[in-house]
Tab-separated table of C-alpha atoms in Angstrom:
chain	number	residue	atom	x	y	z
W	1	MET	CA	67.150	71.149	112.801
W	2	ALA	CA	67.021	72.862	116.046
W	3	ALA	CA	64.503	75.416	115.013
W	4	CYS	CA	61.753	73.006	114.156
W	5	GLY	CA	60.408	72.970	117.555
W	6	LEU	CA	59.410	76.711	117.167
W	7	PHE	CA	57.159	75.775	114.212
W	8	ARG	CA	54.224	73.923	115.946
W	9	SER	CA	50.899	74.393	114.365
W	10	LEU	CA	49.209	77.772	114.933
W	11	SER	CA	46.127	76.227	116.189
W	12	SER	CA	47.787	74.699	119.245
W	13	SER	CA	49.105	78.286	119.893
W	14	VAL	CA	45.603	79.783	119.957
W	15	ALA	CA	44.377	76.879	122.231
W	16	ALA	CA	47.029	78.054	124.576
W	17	VAL	CA	45.932	81.625	124.620
W	18	LEU	CA	42.156	81.569	124.922
W	19	PRO	CA	41.802	79.547	128.039
W	20	LEU	CA	44.393	82.076	129.643
W	21	LEU	CA	42.050	85.099	128.880
W	22	ALA	CA	38.719	83.148	129.871
W	23	ARG	CA	39.651	82.195	133.094
W	24	SER	CA	38.425	84.099	136.202
W	25	ALA	CA	41.459	83.300	138.680
W	26	PRO	CA	43.294	86.391	140.260
W	27	LEU	CA	44.839	88.555	137.640
W	28	SER	CA	47.994	88.052	136.698
W	29	PRO	CA	50.301	90.753	135.178
W	30	LEU	CA	49.885	88.894	131.655
W	31	ARG	CA	46.126	89.103	131.869
W	32	LEU	CA	46.088	92.462	132.864
W	33	ALA	CA	48.182	93.404	129.700
W	34	CYS	CA	45.670	91.183	127.487
W	35	LYS	CA	42.423	92.619	128.661
W	36	PRO	CA	42.886	96.429	127.913
W	37	TYR	CA	44.357	95.741	124.461
W	38	VAL	CA	41.311	93.532	123.128
W	39	ARG	CA	38.905	96.590	124.062
W	40	ARG	CA	40.894	99.213	122.744
W	41	THR	CA	42.267	97.749	119.464
W	42	VAL	CA	39.697	99.180	116.785
W	43	ALA	CA	39.242	102.565	117.995
W	44	SER	CA	42.817	103.466	118.525
W	45	CYS	CA	44.440	102.064	115.423
W	46	SER	CA	44.953	105.284	113.814
W	47	ARG	CA	46.341	106.916	116.875
W	48	LEU	CA	48.778	103.834	117.461
W	49	SER	CA	50.143	103.947	113.885
W	50	ALA	CA	52.054	107.023	114.686
W	51	ALA	CA	53.795	105.109	117.366
W	52	LEU	CA	55.783	102.614	115.052
W	53	LYS	CA	59.340	101.866	115.763
W	54	PHE	CA	61.817	100.104	113.458
W	55	THR	CA	64.663	97.953	113.345
W	56	ASP	CA	67.464	97.783	111.043
W	57	LYS	CA	66.169	94.410	109.706
W	58	HIS	CA	62.849	96.152	108.703
W	59	GLU	CA	60.714	94.894	111.487
W	60	TRP	CA	58.459	97.209	113.149
W	61	ILE	CA	57.026	97.150	116.889
W	62	ARG	CA	54.029	99.166	117.951
W	63	VAL	CA	53.679	99.347	121.794
W	64	GLU	CA	50.056	99.013	122.710
W	65	ASP	CA	48.283	99.861	126.058
W	66	GLY	CA	49.330	97.674	128.661
W	67	GLY	CA	52.962	97.056	127.556
W	68	ILE	CA	52.558	94.700	124.791
W	69	GLY	CA	54.251	95.023	121.727
W	70	THR	CA	52.800	94.036	118.299
W	71	VAL	CA	55.527	93.119	115.779
W	72	GLY	CA	55.364	92.772	111.972
W	73	ILE	CA	57.705	93.610	108.941
W	74	SER	CA	57.911	96.898	107.113
W	75	ASN	CA	56.845	97.620	103.423
W	76	PHE	CA	60.255	97.769	102.203
W	77	ALA	CA	60.761	94.204	103.720
W	78	GLN	CA	57.450	92.629	102.252
W	79	GLU	CA	58.533	94.085	98.930
W	80	ALA	CA	61.827	92.688	99.142
W	81	LEU	CA	60.661	89.282	99.946
W	82	GLY	CA	57.787	88.886	97.338
W	83	ASP	CA	54.509	86.881	97.920
W	84	VAL	CA	54.633	85.339	101.354
W	85	VAL	CA	53.547	81.727	100.969
W	86	TYR	CA	54.190	80.662	104.550
W	87	CYS	CA	54.639	82.119	108.040
W	88	GLY	CA	56.696	80.039	110.416
W	89	LEU	CA	56.010	81.747	113.803
W	90	PRO	CA	56.858	80.822	117.327
W	91	GLU	CA	54.837	79.187	120.140
W	92	VAL	CA	52.971	81.551	122.559
W	93	GLY	CA	55.173	81.478	125.694
W	94	THR	CA	58.605	81.535	123.852
W	95	GLN	CA	61.227	83.696	125.530
W	96	LEU	CA	63.005	86.045	123.239
W	97	ALA	CA	66.082	88.078	123.692
W	98	GLN	CA	66.553	91.055	121.303
W	99	GLN	CA	67.878	89.733	117.929
W	100	ASP	CA	66.853	86.237	118.640
W	101	GLU	CA	65.634	84.394	115.498
W	102	PHE	CA	61.938	83.922	116.243
W	103	GLY	CA	60.742	82.620	112.866
W	104	ALA	CA	60.920	82.803	109.093
W	105	LEU	CA	58.840	83.851	106.260
W	106	GLU	CA	58.884	81.859	103.080
W	107	SER	CA	58.451	83.556	99.828
W	108	VAL	CA	59.487	82.644	95.977
W	109	LYS	CA	61.319	79.500	97.485
W	110	ALA	CA	63.225	81.626	100.016
W	111	ALA	CA	63.009	81.137	103.807
W	112	SER	CA	63.891	84.479	105.445
W	113	GLU	CA	64.844	84.609	108.917
W	114	LEU	CA	62.926	86.941	111.471
W	115	TYR	CA	64.631	88.511	114.391
W	116	SER	CA	63.052	89.697	117.550
W	117	PRO	CA	63.046	93.637	117.893
W	118	LEU	CA	63.038	93.328	121.862
W	119	THR	CA	63.521	91.158	124.716
W	120	GLY	CA	60.173	89.622	126.018
W	121	GLU	CA	57.690	86.728	125.764
W	122	VAL	CA	55.472	85.885	122.968
W	123	VAL	CA	51.877	86.192	124.020
W	124	GLU	CA	49.974	85.873	120.690
W	125	VAL	CA	50.668	85.035	116.926
W	126	ASN	CA	48.437	85.935	114.256
W	127	THR	CA	46.511	82.820	113.520
W	128	LEU	CA	44.993	84.380	110.197
W	129	LEU	CA	48.433	83.860	108.559
W	130	ALA	CA	48.134	80.219	108.430
W	131	ASP	CA	45.555	80.143	105.724
W	132	ASN	CA	46.353	83.672	104.394
W	133	PRO	CA	49.927	84.309	104.549
W	134	GLY	CA	49.555	86.981	101.843
W	135	LEU	CA	48.141	89.268	104.659
W	136	VAL	CA	51.800	90.243	105.245
W	137	ASN	CA	52.117	91.562	101.700
W	138	LYS	CA	48.812	93.082	101.418
W	139	SER	CA	48.534	94.535	104.968
W	140	CYS	CA	52.023	94.613	106.419
W	141	TYR	CA	51.263	97.201	109.133
W	142	LYS	CA	47.976	96.145	110.293
W	143	ASP	CA	46.261	92.763	109.489
W	144	GLY	CA	49.633	91.114	108.625
W	145	TRP	CA	50.921	91.541	111.904
W	146	LEU	CA	53.127	88.623	112.920
W	147	MET	CA	53.252	88.140	116.850
W	148	LYS	CA	52.632	90.110	120.082
W	149	MET	CA	55.135	90.080	122.874
W	150	THR	CA	55.806	91.464	126.225
W	151	ILE	CA	58.303	94.198	126.750
W	152	ALA	CA	61.036	93.288	129.320
W	153	ASN	CA	63.185	96.313	128.731
W	154	PRO	CA	61.386	99.674	127.588
W	155	ALA	CA	64.806	101.259	126.947
W	156	GLU	CA	65.020	98.747	124.004
W	157	VAL	CA	62.214	100.583	122.352
W	158	ASP	CA	63.560	104.053	122.800
W	159	ALA	CA	66.789	102.876	121.095
W	160	LEU	CA	64.855	101.916	117.798
W	161	MET	CA	64.109	104.046	114.598
W	162	ASP	CA	61.051	106.158	114.501
W	163	GLU	CA	59.370	106.333	111.394
W	164	ALA	CA	61.419	109.333	109.827
W	165	ALA	CA	64.743	107.808	111.064
W	166	TYR	CA	63.409	104.506	109.240
W	167	GLU	CA	62.662	106.310	106.111
W	168	ARG	CA	66.186	107.821	105.860
W	169	TYR	CA	67.767	104.578	106.595
W	170	ILE	CA	65.688	102.939	103.586
W	171	ARG	CA	66.919	105.705	101.270
W	172	SER	CA	70.445	104.845	102.575
W	173	ILE	CA	70.435	101.414	101.503
W	174	GLU	CA	68.751	101.818	98.044
W	175	ASP	CA	71.464	104.198	97.144
X	1	MET	CA	81.749	101.474	96.545
X	2	GLN	CA	80.404	102.220	93.081
X	3	GLY	CA	81.633	100.423	90.137
X	4	VAL	CA	83.599	97.667	92.135
X	5	ARG	CA	82.379	94.156	91.371
X	6	PRO	CA	82.047	91.908	94.273
X	7	VAL	CA	84.711	89.037	94.340
X	8	VAL	CA	83.181	85.400	94.615
X	9	GLU	CA	85.355	82.474	95.181
X	10	VAL	CA	84.579	79.479	93.807
X	11	VAL	CA	84.772	76.290	95.828
X	12	ARG	CA	84.634	72.893	93.978
X	13	LEU	CA	83.526	70.463	96.811
X	14	GLY	CA	83.179	67.295	94.572
X	15	LEU	CA	80.980	64.465	95.497
X	16	VAL	CA	79.902	65.354	99.253
X	17	ALA	CA	77.258	64.032	101.516
X	18	TYR	CA	74.278	66.424	101.867
X	19	GLN	CA	74.827	66.932	105.662
X	20	GLU	CA	78.661	67.825	105.038
X	21	ALA	CA	77.719	70.337	102.609
X	22	LEU	CA	75.351	71.927	105.215
X	23	ARG	CA	78.006	71.947	107.743
X	24	LEU	CA	80.505	73.600	105.176
X	25	GLN	CA	77.895	76.102	104.372
X	26	GLN	CA	77.684	77.107	108.017
X	27	VAL	CA	81.596	77.492	107.950
X	28	TYR	CA	81.367	79.861	104.914
X	29	LYS	CA	78.623	81.829	106.246
X	30	LYS	CA	80.378	82.474	109.459
X	31	ARG	CA	83.304	83.903	107.098
X	32	HIS	CA	81.046	86.870	106.446
X	33	GLU	CA	80.967	88.024	110.179
X	34	SER	CA	84.063	90.228	109.601
X	35	SER	CA	83.714	91.435	106.128
X	36	PRO	CA	82.031	89.990	103.013
X	37	ALA	CA	83.386	86.821	101.922
X	38	HIS	CA	81.037	85.574	99.062
X	39	THR	CA	81.490	81.885	98.115
X	40	LEU	CA	79.916	79.749	95.493
X	41	LEU	CA	80.115	76.086	96.261
X	42	LEU	CA	79.674	73.586	93.751
X	43	CYS	CA	79.043	69.790	94.580
X	44	GLN	CA	77.155	66.685	93.958
X	45	HIS	CA	75.527	64.939	96.264
X	46	PRO	CA	74.712	60.958	96.831
X	47	PRO	CA	71.003	60.426	96.492
X	48	VAL	CA	69.067	62.407	98.927
X	49	TYR	CA	65.748	63.837	99.493
X	50	THR	CA	65.289	67.124	101.180
X	51	THR	CA	62.507	69.260	102.464
X	52	GLY	CA	62.101	73.094	103.564
X	53	ILE	CA	60.800	74.897	106.347
X	54	ARG	CA	57.370	73.654	105.598
X	55	HIS	CA	56.933	70.357	107.622
X	56	LYS	CA	53.532	69.666	107.494
X	57	PRO	CA	53.453	68.079	103.884
X	58	TYR	CA	56.081	65.710	104.894
X	59	PRO	CA	55.262	63.708	107.908
X	60	ALA	CA	57.963	61.066	109.372
X	61	PRO	CA	56.440	58.065	108.061
X	62	LEU	CA	56.423	59.736	104.403
X	63	LEU	CA	60.070	60.365	104.811
X	64	ASP	CA	60.903	56.892	106.081
X	65	GLN	CA	59.315	55.473	103.110
X	66	LEU	CA	61.928	57.572	100.959
X	67	CYS	CA	64.874	56.215	103.186
X	68	LEU	CA	63.695	52.698	102.119
X	69	LEU	CA	64.497	53.639	98.649
X	70	GLY	CA	68.236	53.947	99.721
X	71	ALA	CA	68.300	57.574	99.801
X	72	ASP	CA	69.398	59.945	102.396
X	73	VAL	CA	66.547	62.290	103.756
X	74	HIS	CA	66.959	65.848	105.451
X	75	ARG	CA	64.611	68.444	106.818
X	76	THR	CA	66.120	71.756	106.337
X	77	ASN	CA	65.499	75.513	106.738
X	78	ARG	CA	65.287	76.436	103.189
X	79	GLY	CA	62.403	77.845	101.158
X	80	GLY	CA	60.572	75.417	98.805
X	81	LEU	CA	59.239	71.798	99.211
X	82	ILE	CA	60.455	68.457	98.628
X	83	THR	CA	63.246	67.893	96.160
X	84	PHE	CA	65.922	65.261	95.158
X	85	HIS	CA	69.645	65.638	94.904
X	86	GLY	CA	71.860	62.893	93.319
X	87	PRO	CA	74.925	62.164	91.066
X	88	GLY	CA	74.605	63.970	87.638
X	89	GLN	CA	72.965	66.837	89.199
X	90	LEU	CA	74.887	70.081	89.473
X	91	VAL	CA	74.278	71.716	93.081
X	92	CYS	CA	75.344	75.346	93.674
X	93	TYR	CA	75.351	76.859	97.213
X	94	PRO	CA	75.844	80.581	96.730
X	95	VAL	CA	77.024	81.791	100.188
X	96	LEU	CA	76.489	85.816	99.409
X	97	ASN	CA	76.157	88.652	101.529
X	98	LEU	CA	73.295	90.392	99.687
X	99	GLY	CA	74.411	93.550	101.102
X	100	SER	CA	77.110	93.522	98.361
X	101	PHE	CA	74.400	93.047	95.657
X	102	LYS	CA	70.805	93.943	96.298
X	103	LYS	CA	69.216	93.364	99.717
X	104	SER	CA	66.059	91.380	98.215
X	105	VAL	CA	65.535	87.783	98.214
X	106	ARG	CA	63.132	88.161	95.399
X	107	TRP	CA	65.610	89.761	93.324
X	108	TYR	CA	68.367	87.103	94.353
X	109	VAL	CA	66.166	84.239	93.440
X	110	CYS	CA	65.228	85.937	90.127
X	111	GLN	CA	69.010	86.316	89.407
X	112	LEU	CA	69.473	82.708	90.042
X	113	GLU	CA	66.830	81.684	87.863
X	114	LYS	CA	68.123	83.936	85.053
X	115	THR	CA	71.576	82.307	85.545
X	116	ILE	CA	70.251	78.960	84.806
X	117	ILE	CA	68.195	80.209	81.715
X	118	SER	CA	71.446	81.440	80.375
X	119	VAL	CA	73.231	78.172	81.006
X	120	CYS	CA	70.466	76.140	79.256
X	121	SER	CA	70.534	78.749	76.370
X	122	ARG	CA	74.215	78.096	75.857
X	123	PHE	CA	73.394	74.397	75.484
X	124	GLY	CA	70.691	75.187	72.889
X	125	VAL	CA	67.777	74.516	75.585
X	126	GLU	CA	65.068	77.059	75.775
X	127	ALA	CA	64.246	77.172	79.341
X	128	SER	CA	61.925	79.788	81.170
X	129	THR	CA	60.344	80.809	84.808
X	130	SER	CA	56.955	80.233	85.689
X	131	PRO	CA	54.867	81.044	88.692
X	132	HIS	CA	56.423	78.232	90.146
X	133	THR	CA	59.816	79.196	91.272
X	134	GLY	CA	62.547	77.154	89.496
X	135	VAL	CA	63.522	76.845	85.910
X	136	TRP	CA	61.521	74.969	83.303
X	137	VAL	CA	61.634	73.493	79.809
X	138	ASP	CA	57.833	73.476	79.132
X	139	ASP	CA	56.098	71.543	81.852
X	140	ASN	CA	59.013	69.946	82.918
X	141	LYS	CA	61.431	71.299	85.707
X	142	ILE	CA	65.229	71.306	84.804
X	143	CYS	CA	66.602	73.321	87.927
X	144	ALA	CA	65.233	73.429	91.344
X	145	VAL	CA	65.711	76.554	93.628
X	146	GLY	CA	65.434	76.877	97.417
X	147	ILE	CA	67.229	79.225	99.476
X	148	HIS	CA	67.616	80.549	103.061
X	149	CYS	CA	68.530	84.036	104.054
X	150	GLY	CA	69.440	85.521	107.519
X	151	ARG	CA	70.840	88.901	107.779
X	152	TYR	CA	71.399	89.007	104.231
X	153	ILE	CA	73.601	86.080	104.192
X	154	THR	CA	72.365	83.351	101.770
X	155	SER	CA	72.663	79.631	101.791
X	156	HIS	CA	71.186	76.571	99.961
X	157	GLY	CA	70.798	77.540	96.413
X	158	LEU	CA	69.918	75.589	93.201
X	159	ALA	CA	70.132	71.994	91.735
X	160	LEU	CA	70.377	71.795	87.733
X	161	ASN	CA	69.924	68.162	86.280
X	162	CYS	CA	72.649	67.293	83.791
X	163	ASN	CA	72.745	63.543	83.725
X	164	THR	CA	70.801	62.749	86.773
X	165	ASP	CA	68.866	59.310	87.054
X	166	MET	CA	65.540	60.917	86.758
X	167	SER	CA	63.630	57.749	88.196
X	168	TRP	CA	64.495	59.161	91.773
X	169	PHE	CA	61.891	61.965	91.267
X	170	SER	CA	59.236	59.519	90.642
X	171	HIS	CA	58.698	58.882	94.271
X	172	ILE	CA	57.936	62.431	94.975
X	173	VAL	CA	55.746	65.211	93.828
X	174	PRO	CA	58.771	67.309	93.097
X	175	CYS	CA	58.527	70.892	94.676
X	176	GLY	CA	55.032	69.918	95.573
X	177	ILE	CA	53.757	70.679	92.200
X	178	GLU	CA	51.332	68.147	90.694
X	179	GLY	CA	51.014	67.338	87.053
X	180	LYS	CA	54.388	68.592	85.993
X	181	GLY	CA	57.576	66.595	85.358
X	182	VAL	CA	61.189	66.842	85.421
X	183	THR	CA	64.085	66.895	82.836
X	184	SER	CA	67.730	67.270	82.395
X	185	LEU	CA	70.088	68.842	80.057
X	186	SER	CA	70.992	65.268	78.800
X	187	ALA	CA	67.277	64.330	78.210
X	188	GLU	CA	66.599	67.679	76.422
X	189	LEU	CA	69.743	67.173	74.167
X	190	GLN	CA	69.404	63.317	73.814
X	191	ARG	CA	73.068	62.905	74.547
X	192	ASP	CA	75.271	62.686	77.598
X	193	VAL	CA	75.706	66.041	79.290
X	194	SER	CA	77.914	65.900	82.423
X	195	VAL	CA	78.149	68.068	85.576
X	196	GLU	CA	81.716	68.797	84.545
X	197	GLU	CA	80.768	69.830	81.056
X	198	THR	CA	78.146	72.281	82.530
X	199	ILE	CA	80.178	73.898	85.302
X	200	PRO	CA	82.169	76.355	82.983
X	201	HIS	CA	78.981	77.470	81.354
X	202	LEU	CA	77.437	78.117	84.913
X	203	LEU	CA	80.502	79.976	86.184
X	204	GLU	CA	80.304	82.362	83.182
X	205	ALA	CA	76.603	82.973	83.463
X	206	PHE	CA	76.789	83.413	87.185
X	207	ARG	CA	79.589	85.829	86.615
X	208	ASP	CA	77.707	87.775	84.166
X	209	GLN	CA	74.300	87.890	85.806
X	210	PHE	CA	75.543	88.849	89.090
X	211	ASN	CA	78.171	91.119	87.645
X	212	CYS	CA	80.873	89.937	90.016
X	213	GLN	CA	84.511	88.493	89.600
X	214	LEU	CA	85.268	84.884	90.324
X	215	THR	CA	88.099	83.526	91.934
X	216	HIS	CA	89.028	79.893	92.448
X	217	ALA	CA	90.198	78.478	95.720
X	218	GLN	CA	93.843	77.829	95.089
X	219	THR	CA	95.766	75.182	97.064
X	220	GLU	CA	94.712	71.833	98.813
X	221	GLU	CA	96.072	73.439	101.915
X	222	GLU	CA	93.369	76.222	101.849
X	223	ARG	CA	90.708	73.847	101.057
X	224	THR	CA	91.775	71.586	103.853
X	225	ASP	CA	91.748	74.273	106.324
X	226	LEU	CA	88.208	75.459	105.809
X	227	THR	CA	86.878	72.137	105.015
X	228	GLY	CA	88.683	69.969	107.742
X	229	HIS	CA	89.506	67.425	104.877
X	230	GLY	CA	90.812	67.578	101.304
X	231	SER	CA	87.828	68.005	98.927
X	232	GLN	CA	87.347	65.242	96.346
X	233	LEU	CA	87.445	66.557	92.674
X	234	VAL	CA	85.301	64.871	90.322
X	235	PRO	CA	87.670	64.080	87.403
């Protein structure tokens, strides 16, 4: 089926990303985006957690310094899925339009599609999920992140729900 | 709308090639675009092995070997590992919008399992679930489950062994679970239990478990419009 091409092994995605970060050629916008993120990750986790935006498909995106968005699924979504046993994630470099299917999570013999919250390019996927897909359940906002992408259209971020709006949305679904 | 049970249309496809059933599921999925249009497709397939979204355990050479047995082989986008479908197995593809039920695939799969447990119970067969998804009679799987969900629309579904030729399963590790076997209603009851005998029990159990109303595709013309050709009924 057509989507097969997206689901290459994660090790090849990592191989594609690492040389890009290590090269000392003239800086490209992509490298400028990557370097600041790596330095600031640990120190600013708690500050950034306040900046989550949500889609109505229960994905979240956190805008990091340098205009890269980290994408994952919400607690509501991981509970609704059950134990995740496999993460089918895109190749680095994949171009996504908002709402494009970018992968699937498998749980309890169900494959559930993932939809891109924004328009942009995949710059990194979470390689830890290959051996530890359960991170999506155990730490959906932190270690269970799925992918990082560039943000081609910042207005799309503004249109997403903030945490309070998402909480209201969840309550309206559960009724 | 509180208290209104969702309506699910039952469509009997008869003996239909796996590829054709995939095409039909897409047709029925599209119907949900304007408003909920739940359907329950029932069919049997000529012998076919299918795999799910996890491709690594099943490289092309392995699948080529299965082709040599005279079966069709398909990779799919459903959850679950490798399984077999063939005559004598009741295959059900509920194409539901979970928004009319409960927006959780975990709940949905559990409901499918409970439906099958209820069907088995009506035949006097004691079935159960296990940490491995599917429905089991002791250490033998009687029904496989593997679904896909996108925008709350479900596809793929379940496959209940009625009087399936079980020898087809010996060429694979069903659902990737080593050390377990497979069984069927006929094997458990030591008499022939056909797909046709099983269908009414499945429909009742599905209706009760999902708390829905069932309608039936009425006319040949209606079926022809949607399927592109008249469906064949298994007598």
